[in-house]
Short mmCIF file of C-alpha atoms in Angstrom, two decimals:
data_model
loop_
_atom_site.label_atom_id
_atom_site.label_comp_id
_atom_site.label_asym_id
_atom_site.label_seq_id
_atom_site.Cartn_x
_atom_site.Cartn_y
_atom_site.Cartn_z
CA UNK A 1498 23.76 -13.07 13.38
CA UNK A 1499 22.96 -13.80 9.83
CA UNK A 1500 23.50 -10.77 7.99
CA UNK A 1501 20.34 -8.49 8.78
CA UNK A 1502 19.75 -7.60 4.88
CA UNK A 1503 18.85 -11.48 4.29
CA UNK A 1504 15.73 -10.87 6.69
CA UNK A 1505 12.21 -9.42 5.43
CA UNK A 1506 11.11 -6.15 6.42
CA UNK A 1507 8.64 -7.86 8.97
CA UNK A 1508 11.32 -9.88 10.44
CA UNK A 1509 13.62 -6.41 10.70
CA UNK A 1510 10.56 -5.16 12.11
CA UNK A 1511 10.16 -7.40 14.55
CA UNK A 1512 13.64 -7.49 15.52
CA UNK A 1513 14.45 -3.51 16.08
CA UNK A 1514 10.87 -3.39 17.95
CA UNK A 1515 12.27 -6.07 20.50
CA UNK A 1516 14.90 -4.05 20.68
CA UNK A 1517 17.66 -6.33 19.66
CA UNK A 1518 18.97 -4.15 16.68
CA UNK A 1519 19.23 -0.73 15.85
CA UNK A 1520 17.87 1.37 13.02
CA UNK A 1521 21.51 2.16 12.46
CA UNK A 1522 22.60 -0.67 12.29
CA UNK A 1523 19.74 -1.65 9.20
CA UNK A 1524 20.61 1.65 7.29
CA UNK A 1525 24.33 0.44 7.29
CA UNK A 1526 23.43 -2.72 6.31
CA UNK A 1527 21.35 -1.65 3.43
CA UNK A 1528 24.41 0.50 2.70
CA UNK A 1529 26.52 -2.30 2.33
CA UNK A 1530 24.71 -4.70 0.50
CA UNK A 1531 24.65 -0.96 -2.11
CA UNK A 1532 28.16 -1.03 -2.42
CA UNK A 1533 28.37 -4.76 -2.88
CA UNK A 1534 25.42 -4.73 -5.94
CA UNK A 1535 25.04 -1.83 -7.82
CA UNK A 1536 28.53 -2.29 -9.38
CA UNK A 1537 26.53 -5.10 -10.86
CA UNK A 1538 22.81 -4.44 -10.88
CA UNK A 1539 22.32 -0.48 -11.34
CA UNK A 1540 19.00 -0.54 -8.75
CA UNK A 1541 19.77 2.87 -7.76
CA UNK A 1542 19.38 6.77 -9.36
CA UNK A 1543 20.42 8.49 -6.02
CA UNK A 1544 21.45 6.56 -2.61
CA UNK A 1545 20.64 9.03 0.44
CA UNK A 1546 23.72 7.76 2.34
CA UNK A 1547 23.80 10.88 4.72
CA UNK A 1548 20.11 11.38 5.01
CA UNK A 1549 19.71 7.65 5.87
CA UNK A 1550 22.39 7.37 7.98
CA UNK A 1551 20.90 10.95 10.02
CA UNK A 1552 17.64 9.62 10.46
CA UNK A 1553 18.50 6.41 11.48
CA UNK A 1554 19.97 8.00 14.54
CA UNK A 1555 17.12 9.99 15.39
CA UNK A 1556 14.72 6.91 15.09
CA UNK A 1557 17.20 5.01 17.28
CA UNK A 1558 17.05 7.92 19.91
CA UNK A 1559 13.38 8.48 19.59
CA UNK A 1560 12.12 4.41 19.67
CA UNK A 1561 15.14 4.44 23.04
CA UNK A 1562 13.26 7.02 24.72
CA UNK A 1563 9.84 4.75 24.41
CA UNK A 1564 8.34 6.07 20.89
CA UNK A 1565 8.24 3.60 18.26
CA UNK A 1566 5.65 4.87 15.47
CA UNK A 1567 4.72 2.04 13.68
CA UNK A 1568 5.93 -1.05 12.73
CA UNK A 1569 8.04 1.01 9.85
CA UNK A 1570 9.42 2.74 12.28
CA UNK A 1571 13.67 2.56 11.83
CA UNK A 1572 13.11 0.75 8.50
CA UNK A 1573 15.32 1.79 5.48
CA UNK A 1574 13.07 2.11 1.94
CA UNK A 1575 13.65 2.58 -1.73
CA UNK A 1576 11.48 5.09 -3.44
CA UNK A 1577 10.59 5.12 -6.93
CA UNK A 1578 12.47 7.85 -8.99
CA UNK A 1579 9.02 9.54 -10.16
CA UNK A 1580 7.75 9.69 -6.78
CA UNK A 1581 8.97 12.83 -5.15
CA UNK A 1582 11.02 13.54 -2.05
CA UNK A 1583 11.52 16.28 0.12
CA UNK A 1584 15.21 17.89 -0.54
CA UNK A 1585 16.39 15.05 -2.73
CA UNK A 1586 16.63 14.46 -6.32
CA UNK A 1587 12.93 13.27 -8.15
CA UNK A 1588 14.55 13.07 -11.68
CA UNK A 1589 11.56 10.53 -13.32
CA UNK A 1590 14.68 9.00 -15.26
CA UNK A 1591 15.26 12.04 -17.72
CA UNK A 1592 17.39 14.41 -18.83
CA UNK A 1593 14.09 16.82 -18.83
CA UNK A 1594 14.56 16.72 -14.66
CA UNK A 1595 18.03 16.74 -14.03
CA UNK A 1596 18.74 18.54 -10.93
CA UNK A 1597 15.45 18.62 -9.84
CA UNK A 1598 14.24 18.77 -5.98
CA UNK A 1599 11.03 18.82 -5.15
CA UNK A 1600 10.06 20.87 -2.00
CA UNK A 1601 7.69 18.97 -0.12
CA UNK A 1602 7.52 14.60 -0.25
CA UNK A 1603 4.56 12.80 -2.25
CA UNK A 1604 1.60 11.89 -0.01
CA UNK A 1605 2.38 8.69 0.05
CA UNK A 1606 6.35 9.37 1.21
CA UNK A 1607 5.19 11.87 3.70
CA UNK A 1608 3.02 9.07 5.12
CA UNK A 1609 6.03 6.68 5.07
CA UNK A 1610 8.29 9.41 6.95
CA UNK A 1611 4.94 10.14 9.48
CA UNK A 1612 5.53 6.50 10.55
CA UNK A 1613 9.32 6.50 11.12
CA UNK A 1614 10.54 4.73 7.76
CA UNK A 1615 13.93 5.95 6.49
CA UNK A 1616 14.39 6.61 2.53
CA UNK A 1617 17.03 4.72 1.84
CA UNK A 1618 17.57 6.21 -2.15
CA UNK A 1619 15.74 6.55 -5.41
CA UNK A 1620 15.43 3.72 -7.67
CA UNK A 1621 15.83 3.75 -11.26
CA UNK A 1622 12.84 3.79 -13.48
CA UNK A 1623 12.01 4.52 -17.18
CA UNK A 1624 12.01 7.87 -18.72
CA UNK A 1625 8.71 9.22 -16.54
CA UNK A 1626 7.72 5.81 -15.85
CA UNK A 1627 6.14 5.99 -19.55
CA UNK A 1628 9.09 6.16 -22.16
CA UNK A 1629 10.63 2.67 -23.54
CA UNK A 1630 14.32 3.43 -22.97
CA UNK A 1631 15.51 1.06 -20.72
CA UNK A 1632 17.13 2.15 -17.59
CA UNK A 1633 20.25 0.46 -16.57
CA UNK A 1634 19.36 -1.94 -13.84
CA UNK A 1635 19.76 -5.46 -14.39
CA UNK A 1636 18.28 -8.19 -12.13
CA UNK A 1637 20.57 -10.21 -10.40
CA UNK A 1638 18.39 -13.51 -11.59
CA UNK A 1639 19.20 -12.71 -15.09
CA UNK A 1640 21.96 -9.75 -15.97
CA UNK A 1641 21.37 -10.06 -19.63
CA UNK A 1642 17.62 -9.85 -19.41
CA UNK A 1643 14.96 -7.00 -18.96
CA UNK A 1644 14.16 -7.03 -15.12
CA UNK A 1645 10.59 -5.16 -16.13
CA UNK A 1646 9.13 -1.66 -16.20
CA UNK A 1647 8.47 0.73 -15.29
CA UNK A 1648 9.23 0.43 -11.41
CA UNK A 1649 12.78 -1.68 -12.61
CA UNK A 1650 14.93 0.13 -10.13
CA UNK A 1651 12.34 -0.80 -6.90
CA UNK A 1652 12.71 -4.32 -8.54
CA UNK A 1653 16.32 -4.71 -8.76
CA UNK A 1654 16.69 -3.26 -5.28
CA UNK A 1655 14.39 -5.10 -3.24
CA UNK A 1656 15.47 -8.32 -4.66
CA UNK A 1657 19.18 -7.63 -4.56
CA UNK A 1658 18.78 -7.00 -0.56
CA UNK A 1659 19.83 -3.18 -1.05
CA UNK A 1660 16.21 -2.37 0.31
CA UNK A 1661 13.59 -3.92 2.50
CA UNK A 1662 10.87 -2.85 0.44
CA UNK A 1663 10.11 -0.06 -2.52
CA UNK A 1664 7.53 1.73 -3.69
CA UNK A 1665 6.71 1.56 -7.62
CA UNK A 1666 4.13 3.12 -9.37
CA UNK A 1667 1.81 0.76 -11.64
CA UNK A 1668 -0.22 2.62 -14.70
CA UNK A 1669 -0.11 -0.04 -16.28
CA UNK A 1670 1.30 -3.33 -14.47
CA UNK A 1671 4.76 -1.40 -13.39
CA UNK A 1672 5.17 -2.42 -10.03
CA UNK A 1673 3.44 -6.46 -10.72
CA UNK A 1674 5.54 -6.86 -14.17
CA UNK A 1675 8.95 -6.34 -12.37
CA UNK A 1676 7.70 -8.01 -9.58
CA UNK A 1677 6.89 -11.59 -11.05
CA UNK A 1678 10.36 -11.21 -13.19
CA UNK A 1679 11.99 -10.54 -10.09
CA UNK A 1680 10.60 -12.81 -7.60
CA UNK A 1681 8.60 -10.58 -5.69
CA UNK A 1682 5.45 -9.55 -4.13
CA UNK A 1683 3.95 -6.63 -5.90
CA UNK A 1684 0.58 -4.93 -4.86
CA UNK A 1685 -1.12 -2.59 -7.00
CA UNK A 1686 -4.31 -1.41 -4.66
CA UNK A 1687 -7.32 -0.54 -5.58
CA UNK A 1688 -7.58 3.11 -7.44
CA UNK A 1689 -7.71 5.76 -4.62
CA UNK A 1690 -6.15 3.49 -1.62
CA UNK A 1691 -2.65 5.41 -2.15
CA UNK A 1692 -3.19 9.02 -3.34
CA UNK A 1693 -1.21 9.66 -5.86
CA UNK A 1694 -0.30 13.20 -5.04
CA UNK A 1695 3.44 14.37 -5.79
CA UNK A 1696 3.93 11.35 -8.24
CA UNK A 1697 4.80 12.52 -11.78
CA UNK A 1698 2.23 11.14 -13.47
CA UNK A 1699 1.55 8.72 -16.92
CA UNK A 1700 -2.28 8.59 -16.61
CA UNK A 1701 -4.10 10.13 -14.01
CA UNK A 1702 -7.07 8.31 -14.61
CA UNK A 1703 -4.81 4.69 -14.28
CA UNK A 1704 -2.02 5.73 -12.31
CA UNK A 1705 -1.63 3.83 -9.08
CA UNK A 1706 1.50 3.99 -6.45
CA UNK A 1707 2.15 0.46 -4.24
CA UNK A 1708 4.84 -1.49 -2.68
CA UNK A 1709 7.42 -3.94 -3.85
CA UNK A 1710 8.75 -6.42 -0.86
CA UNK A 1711 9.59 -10.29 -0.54
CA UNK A 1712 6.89 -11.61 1.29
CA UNK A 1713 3.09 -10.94 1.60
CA UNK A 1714 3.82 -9.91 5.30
CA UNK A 1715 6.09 -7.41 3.99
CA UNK A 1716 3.87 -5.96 1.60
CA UNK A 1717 0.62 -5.56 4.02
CA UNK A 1718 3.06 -3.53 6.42
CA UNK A 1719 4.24 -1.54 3.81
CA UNK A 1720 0.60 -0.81 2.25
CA UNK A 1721 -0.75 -0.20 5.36
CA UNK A 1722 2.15 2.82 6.08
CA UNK A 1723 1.38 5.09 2.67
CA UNK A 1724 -2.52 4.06 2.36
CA UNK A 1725 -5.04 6.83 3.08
CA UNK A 1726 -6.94 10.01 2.33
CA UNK A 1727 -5.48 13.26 0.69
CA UNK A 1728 -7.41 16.48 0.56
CA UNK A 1729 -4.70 17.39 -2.06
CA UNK A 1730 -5.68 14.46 -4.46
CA UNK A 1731 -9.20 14.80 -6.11
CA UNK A 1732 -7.96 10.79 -7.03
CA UNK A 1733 -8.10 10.00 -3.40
CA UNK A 1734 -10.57 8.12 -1.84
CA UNK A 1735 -12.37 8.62 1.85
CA UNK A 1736 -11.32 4.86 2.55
CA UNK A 1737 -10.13 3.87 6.40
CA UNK A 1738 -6.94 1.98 6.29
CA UNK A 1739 -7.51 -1.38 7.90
CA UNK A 1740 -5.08 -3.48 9.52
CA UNK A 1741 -4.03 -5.89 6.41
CA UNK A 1742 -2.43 -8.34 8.49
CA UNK A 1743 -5.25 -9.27 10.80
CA UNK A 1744 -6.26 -12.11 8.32
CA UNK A 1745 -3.20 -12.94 6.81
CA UNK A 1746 -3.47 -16.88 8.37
CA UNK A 1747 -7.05 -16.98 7.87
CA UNK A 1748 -6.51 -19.90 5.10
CA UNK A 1749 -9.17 -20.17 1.76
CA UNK A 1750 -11.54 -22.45 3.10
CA UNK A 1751 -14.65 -21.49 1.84
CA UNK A 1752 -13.52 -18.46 -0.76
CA UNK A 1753 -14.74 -18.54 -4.20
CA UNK A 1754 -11.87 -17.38 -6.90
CA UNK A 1755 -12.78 -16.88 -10.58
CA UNK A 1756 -11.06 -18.04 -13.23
CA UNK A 1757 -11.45 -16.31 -17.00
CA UNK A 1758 -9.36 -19.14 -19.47
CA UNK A 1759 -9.96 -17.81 -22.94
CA UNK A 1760 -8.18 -14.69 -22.13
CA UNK A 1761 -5.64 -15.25 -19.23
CA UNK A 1762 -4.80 -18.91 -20.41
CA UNK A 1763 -4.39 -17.91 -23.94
CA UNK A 1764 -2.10 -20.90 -26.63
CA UNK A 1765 0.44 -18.67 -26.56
CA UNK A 1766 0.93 -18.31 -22.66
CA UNK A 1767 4.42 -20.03 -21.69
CA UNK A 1768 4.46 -23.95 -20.98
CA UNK A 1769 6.16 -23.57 -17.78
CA UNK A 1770 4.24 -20.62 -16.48
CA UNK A 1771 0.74 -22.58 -17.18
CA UNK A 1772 2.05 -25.58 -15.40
CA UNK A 1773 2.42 -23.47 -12.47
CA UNK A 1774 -0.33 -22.04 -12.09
CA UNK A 1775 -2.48 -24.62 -12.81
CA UNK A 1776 -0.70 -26.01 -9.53
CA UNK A 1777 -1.42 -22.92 -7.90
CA UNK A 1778 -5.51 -23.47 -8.56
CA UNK A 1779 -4.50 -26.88 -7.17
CA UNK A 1780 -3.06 -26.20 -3.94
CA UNK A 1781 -5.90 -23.65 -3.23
CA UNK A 1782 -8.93 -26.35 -4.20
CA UNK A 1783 -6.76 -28.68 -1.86
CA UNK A 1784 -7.18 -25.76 0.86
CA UNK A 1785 -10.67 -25.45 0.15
CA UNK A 1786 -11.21 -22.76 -2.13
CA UNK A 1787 -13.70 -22.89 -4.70
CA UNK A 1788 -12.72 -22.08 -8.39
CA UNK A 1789 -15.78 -21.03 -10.65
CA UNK A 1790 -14.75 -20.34 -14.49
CA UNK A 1791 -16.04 -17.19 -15.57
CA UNK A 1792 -16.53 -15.33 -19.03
CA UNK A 1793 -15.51 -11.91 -19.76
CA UNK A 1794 -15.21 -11.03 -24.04
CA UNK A 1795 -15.10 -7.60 -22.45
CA UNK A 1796 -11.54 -7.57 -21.68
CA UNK A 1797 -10.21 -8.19 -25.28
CA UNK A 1798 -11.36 -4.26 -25.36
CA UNK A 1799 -8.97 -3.26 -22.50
CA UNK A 1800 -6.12 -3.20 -24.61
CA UNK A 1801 -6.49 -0.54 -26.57
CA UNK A 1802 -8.60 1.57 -24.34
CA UNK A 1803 -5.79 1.02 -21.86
CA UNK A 1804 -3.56 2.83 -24.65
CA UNK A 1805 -5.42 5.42 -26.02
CA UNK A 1806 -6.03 6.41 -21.95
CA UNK A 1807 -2.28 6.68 -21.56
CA UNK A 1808 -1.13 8.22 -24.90
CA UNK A 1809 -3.87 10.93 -24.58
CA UNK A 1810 -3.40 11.89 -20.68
CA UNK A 1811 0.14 11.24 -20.89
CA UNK A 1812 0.68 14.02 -23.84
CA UNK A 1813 -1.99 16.06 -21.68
CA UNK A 1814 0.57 16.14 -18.80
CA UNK A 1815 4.16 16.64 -21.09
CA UNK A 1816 2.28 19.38 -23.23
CA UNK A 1817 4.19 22.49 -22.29
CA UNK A 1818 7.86 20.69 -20.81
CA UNK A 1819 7.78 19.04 -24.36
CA UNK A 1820 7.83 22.28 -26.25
CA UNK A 1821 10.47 23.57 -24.24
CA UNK A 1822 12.64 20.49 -24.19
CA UNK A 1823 12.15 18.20 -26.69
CA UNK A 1824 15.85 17.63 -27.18
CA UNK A 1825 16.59 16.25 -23.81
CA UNK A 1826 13.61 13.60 -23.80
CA UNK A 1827 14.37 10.05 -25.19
CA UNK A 1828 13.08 9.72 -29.01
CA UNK A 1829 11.31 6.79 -28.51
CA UNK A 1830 9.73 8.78 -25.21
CA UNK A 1831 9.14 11.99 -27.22
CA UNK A 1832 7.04 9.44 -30.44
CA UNK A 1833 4.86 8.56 -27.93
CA UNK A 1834 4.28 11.62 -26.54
CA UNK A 1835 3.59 13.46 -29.71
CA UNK A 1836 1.77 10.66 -31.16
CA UNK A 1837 -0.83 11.19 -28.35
CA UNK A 1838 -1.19 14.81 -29.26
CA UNK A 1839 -2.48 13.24 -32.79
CA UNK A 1840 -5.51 11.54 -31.18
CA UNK A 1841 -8.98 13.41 -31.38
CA UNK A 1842 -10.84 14.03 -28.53
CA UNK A 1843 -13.55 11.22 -29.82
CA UNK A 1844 -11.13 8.36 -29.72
CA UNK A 1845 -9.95 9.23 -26.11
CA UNK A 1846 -14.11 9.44 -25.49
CA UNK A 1847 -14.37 5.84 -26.79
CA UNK A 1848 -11.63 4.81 -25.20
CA UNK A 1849 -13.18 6.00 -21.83
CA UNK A 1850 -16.40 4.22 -22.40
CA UNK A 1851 -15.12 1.26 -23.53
CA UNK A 1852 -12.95 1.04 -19.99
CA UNK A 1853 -16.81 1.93 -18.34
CA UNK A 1854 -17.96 -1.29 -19.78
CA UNK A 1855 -15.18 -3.24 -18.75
CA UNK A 1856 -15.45 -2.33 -15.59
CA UNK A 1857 -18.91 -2.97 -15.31
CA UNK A 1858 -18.87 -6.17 -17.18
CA UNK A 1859 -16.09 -7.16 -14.41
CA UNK A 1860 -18.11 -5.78 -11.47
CA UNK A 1861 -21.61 -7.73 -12.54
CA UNK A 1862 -18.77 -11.41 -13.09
CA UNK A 1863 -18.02 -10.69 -9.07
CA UNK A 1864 -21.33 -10.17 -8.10
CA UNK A 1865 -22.62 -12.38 -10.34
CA UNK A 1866 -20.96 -15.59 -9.48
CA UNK A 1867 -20.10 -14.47 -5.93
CA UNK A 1868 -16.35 -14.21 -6.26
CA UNK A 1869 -13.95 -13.32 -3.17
CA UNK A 1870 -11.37 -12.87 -5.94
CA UNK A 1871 -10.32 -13.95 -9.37
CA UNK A 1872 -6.73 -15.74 -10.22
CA UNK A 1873 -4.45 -15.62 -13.26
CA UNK A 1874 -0.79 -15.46 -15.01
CA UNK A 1875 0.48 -12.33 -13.95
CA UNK A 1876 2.16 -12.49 -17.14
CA UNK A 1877 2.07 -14.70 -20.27
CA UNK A 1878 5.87 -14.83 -20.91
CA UNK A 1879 9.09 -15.00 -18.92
CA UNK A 1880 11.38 -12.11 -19.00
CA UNK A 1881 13.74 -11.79 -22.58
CA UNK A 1882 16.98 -10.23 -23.25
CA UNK A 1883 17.43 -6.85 -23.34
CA UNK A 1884 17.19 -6.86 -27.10
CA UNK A 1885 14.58 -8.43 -27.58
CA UNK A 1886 12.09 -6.27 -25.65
CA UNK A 1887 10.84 -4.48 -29.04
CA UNK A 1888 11.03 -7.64 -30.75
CA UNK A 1889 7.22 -8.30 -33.01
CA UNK A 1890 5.41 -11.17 -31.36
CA UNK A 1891 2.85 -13.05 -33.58
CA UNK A 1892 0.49 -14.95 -30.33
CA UNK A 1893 -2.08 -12.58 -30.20
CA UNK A 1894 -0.60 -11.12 -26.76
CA UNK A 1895 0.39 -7.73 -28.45
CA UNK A 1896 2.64 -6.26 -31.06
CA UNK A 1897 5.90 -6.37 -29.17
CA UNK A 1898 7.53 -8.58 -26.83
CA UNK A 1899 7.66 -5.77 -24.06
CA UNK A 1900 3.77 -5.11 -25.10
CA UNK A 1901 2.92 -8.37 -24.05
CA UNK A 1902 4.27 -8.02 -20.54
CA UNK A 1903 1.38 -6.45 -19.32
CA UNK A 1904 -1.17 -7.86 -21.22
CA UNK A 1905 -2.45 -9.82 -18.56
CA UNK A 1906 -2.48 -6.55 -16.12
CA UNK A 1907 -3.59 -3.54 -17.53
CA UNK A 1908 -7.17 -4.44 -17.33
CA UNK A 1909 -6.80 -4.26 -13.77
CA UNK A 1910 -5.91 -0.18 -14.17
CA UNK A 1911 -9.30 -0.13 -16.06
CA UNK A 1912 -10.94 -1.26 -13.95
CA UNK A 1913 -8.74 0.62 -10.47
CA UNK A 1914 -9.52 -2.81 -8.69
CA UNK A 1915 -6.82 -4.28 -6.86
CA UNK A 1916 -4.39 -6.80 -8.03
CA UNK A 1917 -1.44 -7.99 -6.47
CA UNK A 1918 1.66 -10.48 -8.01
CA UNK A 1919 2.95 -13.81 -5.99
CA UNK A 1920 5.92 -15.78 -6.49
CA UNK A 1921 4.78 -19.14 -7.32
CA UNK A 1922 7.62 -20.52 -9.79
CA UNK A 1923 11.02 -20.55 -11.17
CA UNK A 1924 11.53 -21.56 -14.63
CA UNK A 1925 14.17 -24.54 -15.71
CA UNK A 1926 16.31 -21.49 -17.42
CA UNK A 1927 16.53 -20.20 -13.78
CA UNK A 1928 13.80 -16.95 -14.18
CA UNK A 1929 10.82 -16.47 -12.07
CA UNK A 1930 7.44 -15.54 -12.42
CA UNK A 1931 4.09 -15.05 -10.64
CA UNK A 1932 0.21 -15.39 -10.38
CA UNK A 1933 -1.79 -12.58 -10.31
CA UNK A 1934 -4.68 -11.83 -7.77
CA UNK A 1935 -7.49 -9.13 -8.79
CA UNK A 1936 -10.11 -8.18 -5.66
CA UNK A 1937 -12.79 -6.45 -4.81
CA UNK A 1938 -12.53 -2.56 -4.58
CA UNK A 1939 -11.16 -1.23 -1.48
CA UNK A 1940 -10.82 -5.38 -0.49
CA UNK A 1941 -6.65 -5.69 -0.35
CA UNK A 1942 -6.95 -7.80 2.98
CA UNK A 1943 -8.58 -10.85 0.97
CA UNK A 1944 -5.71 -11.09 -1.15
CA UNK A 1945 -3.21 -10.95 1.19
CA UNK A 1946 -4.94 -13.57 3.00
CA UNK A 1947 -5.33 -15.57 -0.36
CA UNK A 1948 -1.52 -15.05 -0.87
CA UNK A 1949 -0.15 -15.56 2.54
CA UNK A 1950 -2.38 -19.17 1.90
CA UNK A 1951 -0.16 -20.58 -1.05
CA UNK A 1952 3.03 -18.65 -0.12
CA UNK A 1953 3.21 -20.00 3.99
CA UNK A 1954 3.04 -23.73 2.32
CA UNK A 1955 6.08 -22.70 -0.40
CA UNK A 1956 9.47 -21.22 -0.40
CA UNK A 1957 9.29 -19.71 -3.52
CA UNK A 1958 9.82 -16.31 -1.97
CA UNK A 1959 13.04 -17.75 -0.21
CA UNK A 1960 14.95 -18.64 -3.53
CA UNK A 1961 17.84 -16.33 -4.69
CA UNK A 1962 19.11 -15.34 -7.26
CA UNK A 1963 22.77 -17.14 -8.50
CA UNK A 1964 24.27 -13.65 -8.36
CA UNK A 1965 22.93 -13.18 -5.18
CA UNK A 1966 24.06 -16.39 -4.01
CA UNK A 1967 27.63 -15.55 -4.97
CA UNK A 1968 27.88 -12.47 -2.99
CA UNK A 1969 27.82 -10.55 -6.42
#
């Protein structure tokens, strides 16, 4: 049998519900293919070899005797490392939580564990998914360059086969960023789908938790097992969970997908990257999908509102540990943090009524012009080397390189409407990237089926990585 951490988590799925392998036998795969990377690639903060290994068994036992949960059921999973987790280390990637445990799981894990998955460890991630220090995973498509933030660890393990899937939290574009460097499918949904309850947080107001997997299939399963309602999360929204892979082969015929130029298709946005996804518009209009152009002058406000949001929430949140701890926090973590403690009250006003028109402004374009969803760059630039990631940038994206990462997806956090990353390219210096899908509210099933559309007639998602392909 080809060796089982080469399938996707809907073919593992498949495979231990027929009964022709064991949840054991996945966790010590996954286990394996951790020994074999992270001398390399660094995915990984804490693997939970024993706990893994433990529950395995039980699902094994409990699917033999006729249970089987959900389709997650047996399935090994890499958790983000400011996500917490029942009796295992939640240390947000700073010295400011070594040693900590949390005593009960995030909704969202607790969810994952209702249905049978199996955490399989805790995946790197920036200094509270907020500082600029750089963790030390390294994508196997690129070991001298960034393999994107926040959620790098989720990245990193999901594409190095150590995990079937990961979840990453997105404030900002965390989990799509890392998942268009890395080849990836990355779903942010829309604000409220996955409470956010027991995840450290950047920005309450932006913060968002979703999953990291290889194919689109992957992804709906793995949306579908944290999504829902917690009485615990004032954030959390009174939303049934749908099935998200009833449509996924329902094609484009017929759906109308907006397309904003003068911001998304900017001079500055990569040769290779445009080329792309201009074929990417193509192959949809060849389906049958309509493209309308829209304009929105609106979102050249996002930016900074974005920012303010963070800085001022984010030094809301760090007030007291910062005054206790300031040595152990990374400097360039702790400026950022302070410097939001410098903002009045008025700017962080403005900054919320400047993201109320933008989402309005964005809401009236979709009603407007009809649109089913609207289609861009996930990002305007390729991954750089490590360092380079603070490096000025004179386009017009942003001030730094790093910056202007998620310039094309933080207006989707202002808004909280759902946006999702595809693999639909590899550049000629061997790196990937993505388009980027943004939906109606509470309308994740559309873009899966829009994604599953381009990705069923390309084998983007199939490429690996050259240290991959050498068996690091």
């Amino acid at each position: 049998m080809t060796e089982l951490c080469e399938h996707s988590l809907g073919e593992v799925s498949d495979l231990l519900g027929a009964g022709e392998i064991s949840s054991l036998e996945l966790v010590e795969a996954n286990l394996r293919a951790i020994d074999r990377s992270e001398p390399l690639v660094h995915a990984y903060a804490h693997v939970l070899a024993d706990e893994a290994l433990a529950a395995a068994r039980a699902a094994d036992a409990e699917m033999a005797a006729g249970g089987r949960r959900s389709p997650l059921h047996g399935l090994p999973i890499g958790v983000k490392d400011n996500i917490y987790t029942q009796g295992s280390p939640s240390e947000c990637g700073s010295r400011v939580m070594a040693g900590f445990v949390p005593d009960f799981d995030a909704s969202c894990v607790a969810r994952l564990r209702a249905g049978g998955a199996i955490i399989i460890g805790k995946t790197h991630c920036h200094e509270f998914a907020y500082g600029v220090n750089s963790p030390p995973s390294r994508s196997p498509w690129a070991l001298d360059r960034y393999a994107g933030g926040s959620s790098i660890g989720s990245g990193v393990a999901v594409t190095s086969r150590s995990s079937f899937g990961a979840l990453g939290s997105d404030t900002g574009g965390s989990i799509r960023v890392p998942a268009s460097i890395n080849n990836l499918v990355g779903m942010k949904a829309t604000y409220g789908r996955v409470s956010i309850h027991g995840v450290v947080p950047v920005a309450w107001a932006l913060d968002h938790v979703g999953p990291m997997t290889r194919t689109v299939r992957d992804n709906a399963l793995l949306l579908a097992g944290m999504a829902g309602h917690e009485t615990r999360d004032p954030t959390s929204a009174r939303q049934p969970v749908p099935d998200f892979c009833a449509g996924l082969e329902a094609g484009v015929k017929g759906l109308r997908i907006g397309i904003e130029r003068n911001y998304f298709f900017y001079a500055g946005l990569d040769a290779e990257i445009r080329a792309g996804v201009e074929a990417v518009i193509a192959h949809y209009q060849k389906a049958g999908a309509q493209f309308i152009e829209i304009s929105l002058p609106e979102l050249d406000m996002t930016q900074d509102a974005l920012f303010t949001i963070v800085l001022c929430e984010g030094s809301s949140w760090h007030r007291k540990l910062i005054r206790q701890h300031a040595d152990k926090y990374d400097p360039a973590t702790r400026a950022m943090i302070q410097l939001g403690e410098l903002l009045p009250a008025t700017q962080y006003i403005a900054a919320q009524q400047a993201r109320r028109v933008y989402r309005e402004a964005l809401l009236r374009a979709f009603a407007d012009a009809k649109l089913d969803a609207m289609l861009n760059p996930t990002m305007p630039v390729t991954t750089v080397p490590q360092d380079q990631l603070n490096a000025p940038r004179a386009d017009g994206f942003a001030d730094t390189t790093v910056g202007s990462m998620c310039h094309h997806t933080f207006n989707a956090n202002l808004a909280g409407l759902p946006a999702m990353s595809v693999p639909c390219g590899i550049t000629a210096a061997g790196l990937p990237y993505g388009f980027q899908l943004t939906g109606r509210a509470f309308d994740e099933a559309t873009l899966y089926r829009i994604a599953r559309a381009y990705e069923r007639d390309h084998d983007w998602h199939t490429r690996r990585a050259e240290a991959l392909a050498g068996g690091f």
